[in-house]
mmCIF file with all atom_site columns, C-alpha atoms in Angstrom:
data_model
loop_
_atom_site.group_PDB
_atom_site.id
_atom_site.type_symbol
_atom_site.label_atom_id
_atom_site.label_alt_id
_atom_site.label_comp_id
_atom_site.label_asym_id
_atom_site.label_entity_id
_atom_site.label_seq_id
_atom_site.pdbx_PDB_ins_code
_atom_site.Cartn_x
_atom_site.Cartn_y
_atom_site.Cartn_z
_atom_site.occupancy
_atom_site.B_iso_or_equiv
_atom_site.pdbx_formal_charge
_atom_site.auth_seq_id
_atom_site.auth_comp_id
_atom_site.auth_asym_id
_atom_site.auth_atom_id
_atom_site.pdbx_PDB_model_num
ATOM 1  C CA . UNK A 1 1  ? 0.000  0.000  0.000   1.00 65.00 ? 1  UNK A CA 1
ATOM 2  C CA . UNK A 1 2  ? 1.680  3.311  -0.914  1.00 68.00 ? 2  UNK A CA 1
ATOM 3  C CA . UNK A 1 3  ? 1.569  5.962  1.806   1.00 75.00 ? 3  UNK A CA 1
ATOM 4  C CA . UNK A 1 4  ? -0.089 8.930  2.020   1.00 74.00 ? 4  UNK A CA 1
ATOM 5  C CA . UNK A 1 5  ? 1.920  12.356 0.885   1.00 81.00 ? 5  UNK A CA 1
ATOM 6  C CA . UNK A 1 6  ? 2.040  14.912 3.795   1.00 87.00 ? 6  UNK A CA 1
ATOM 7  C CA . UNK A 1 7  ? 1.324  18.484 2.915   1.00 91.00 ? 7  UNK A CA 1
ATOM 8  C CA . UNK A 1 8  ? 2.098  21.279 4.217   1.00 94.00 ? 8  UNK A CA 1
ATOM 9  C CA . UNK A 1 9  ? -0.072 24.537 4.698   1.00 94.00 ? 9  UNK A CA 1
ATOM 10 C CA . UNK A 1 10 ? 1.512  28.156 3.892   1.00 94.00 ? 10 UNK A CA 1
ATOM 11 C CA . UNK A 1 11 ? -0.698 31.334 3.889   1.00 96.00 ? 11 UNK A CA 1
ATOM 12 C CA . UNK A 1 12 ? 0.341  34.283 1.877   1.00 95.00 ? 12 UNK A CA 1
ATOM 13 C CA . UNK A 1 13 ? -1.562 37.663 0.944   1.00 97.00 ? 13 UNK A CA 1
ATOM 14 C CA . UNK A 1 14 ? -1.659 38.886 -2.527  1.00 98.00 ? 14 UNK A CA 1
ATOM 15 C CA . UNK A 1 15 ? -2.991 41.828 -4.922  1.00 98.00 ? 15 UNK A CA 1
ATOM 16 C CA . UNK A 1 16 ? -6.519 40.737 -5.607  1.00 98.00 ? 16 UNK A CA 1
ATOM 17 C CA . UNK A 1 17 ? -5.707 41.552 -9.584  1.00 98.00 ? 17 UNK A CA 1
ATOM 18 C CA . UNK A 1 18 ? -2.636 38.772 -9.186  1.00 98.00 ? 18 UNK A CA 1
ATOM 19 C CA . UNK A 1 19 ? -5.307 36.308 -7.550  1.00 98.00 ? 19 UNK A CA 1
ATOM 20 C CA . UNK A 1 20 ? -7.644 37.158 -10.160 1.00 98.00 ? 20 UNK A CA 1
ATOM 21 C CA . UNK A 1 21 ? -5.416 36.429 -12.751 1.00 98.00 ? 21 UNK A CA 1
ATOM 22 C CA . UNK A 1 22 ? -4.032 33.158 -11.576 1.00 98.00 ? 22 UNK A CA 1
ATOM 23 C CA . UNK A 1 23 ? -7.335 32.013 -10.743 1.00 98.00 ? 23 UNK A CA 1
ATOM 24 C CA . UNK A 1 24 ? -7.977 32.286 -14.233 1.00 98.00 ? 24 UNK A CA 1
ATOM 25 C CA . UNK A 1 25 ? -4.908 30.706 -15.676 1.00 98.00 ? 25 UNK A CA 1
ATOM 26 C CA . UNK A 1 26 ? -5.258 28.175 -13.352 1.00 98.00 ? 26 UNK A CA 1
ATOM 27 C CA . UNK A 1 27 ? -8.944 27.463 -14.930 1.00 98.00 ? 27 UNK A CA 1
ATOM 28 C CA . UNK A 1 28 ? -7.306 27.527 -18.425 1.00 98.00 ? 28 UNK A CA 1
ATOM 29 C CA . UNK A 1 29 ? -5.081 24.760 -17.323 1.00 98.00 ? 29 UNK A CA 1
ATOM 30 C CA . UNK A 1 30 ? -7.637 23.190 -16.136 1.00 98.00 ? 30 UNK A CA 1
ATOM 31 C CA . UNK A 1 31 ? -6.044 22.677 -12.727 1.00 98.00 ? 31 UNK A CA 1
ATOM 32 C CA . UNK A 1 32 ? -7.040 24.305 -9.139  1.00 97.00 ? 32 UNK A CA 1
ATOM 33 C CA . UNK A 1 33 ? -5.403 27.441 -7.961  1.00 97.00 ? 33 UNK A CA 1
ATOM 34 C CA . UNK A 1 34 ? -3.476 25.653 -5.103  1.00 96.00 ? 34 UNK A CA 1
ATOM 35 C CA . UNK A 1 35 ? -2.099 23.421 -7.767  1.00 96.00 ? 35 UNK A CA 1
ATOM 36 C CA . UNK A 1 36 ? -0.564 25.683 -10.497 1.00 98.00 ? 36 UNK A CA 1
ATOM 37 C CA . UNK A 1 37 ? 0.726  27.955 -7.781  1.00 97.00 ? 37 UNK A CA 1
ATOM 38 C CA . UNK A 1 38 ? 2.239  24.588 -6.271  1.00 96.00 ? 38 UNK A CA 1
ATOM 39 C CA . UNK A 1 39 ? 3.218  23.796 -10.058 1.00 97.00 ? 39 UNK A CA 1
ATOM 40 C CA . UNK A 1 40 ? 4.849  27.274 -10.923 1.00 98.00 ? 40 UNK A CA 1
ATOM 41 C CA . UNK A 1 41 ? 6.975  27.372 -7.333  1.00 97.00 ? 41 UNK A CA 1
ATOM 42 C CA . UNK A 1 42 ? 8.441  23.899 -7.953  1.00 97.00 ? 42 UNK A CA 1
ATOM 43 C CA . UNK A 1 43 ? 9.086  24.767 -11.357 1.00 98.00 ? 43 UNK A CA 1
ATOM 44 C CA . UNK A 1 44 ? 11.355 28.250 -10.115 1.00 98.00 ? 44 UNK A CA 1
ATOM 45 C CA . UNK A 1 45 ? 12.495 26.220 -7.389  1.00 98.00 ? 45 UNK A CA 1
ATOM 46 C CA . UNK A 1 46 ? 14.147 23.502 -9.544  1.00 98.00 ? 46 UNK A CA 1
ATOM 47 C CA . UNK A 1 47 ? 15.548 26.000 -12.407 1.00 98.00 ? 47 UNK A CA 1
ATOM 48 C CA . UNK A 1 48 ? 17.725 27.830 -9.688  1.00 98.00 ? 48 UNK A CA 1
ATOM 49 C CA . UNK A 1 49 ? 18.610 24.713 -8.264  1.00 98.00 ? 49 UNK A CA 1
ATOM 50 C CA . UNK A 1 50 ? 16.704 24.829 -4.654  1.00 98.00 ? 50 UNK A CA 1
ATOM 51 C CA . UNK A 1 51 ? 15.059 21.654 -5.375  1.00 96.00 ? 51 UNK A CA 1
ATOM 52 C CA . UNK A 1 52 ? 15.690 18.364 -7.285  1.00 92.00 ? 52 UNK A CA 1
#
């Protein structure tokens, strides 16, 4: 049985034009706002070399 992945909660305020935005590319990529912002951070994270 493969184990559950733990996640981890972070809170952050924005400019309600920059949540409107991703919201909506988020909908385009037919993928929840948690997720592309998860997506996009991993992404950065990885091309400066912060994460494998």
């Amino acid at each position: 049985m493969q184990q559950r992945k733990k996640t981890a909660q972070v809170n952050l305020r924005i400019d309600p034009a920059l949540k409107e935005a991703a919201e909506f590319a988020a909908k385009e990529d037919q993928r929840s706002l948690t997720s592309l912002v998860e997506k996009l951070l991993t992404e950065h994270l990885k091309a400066k070399g912060y994460l494998k």
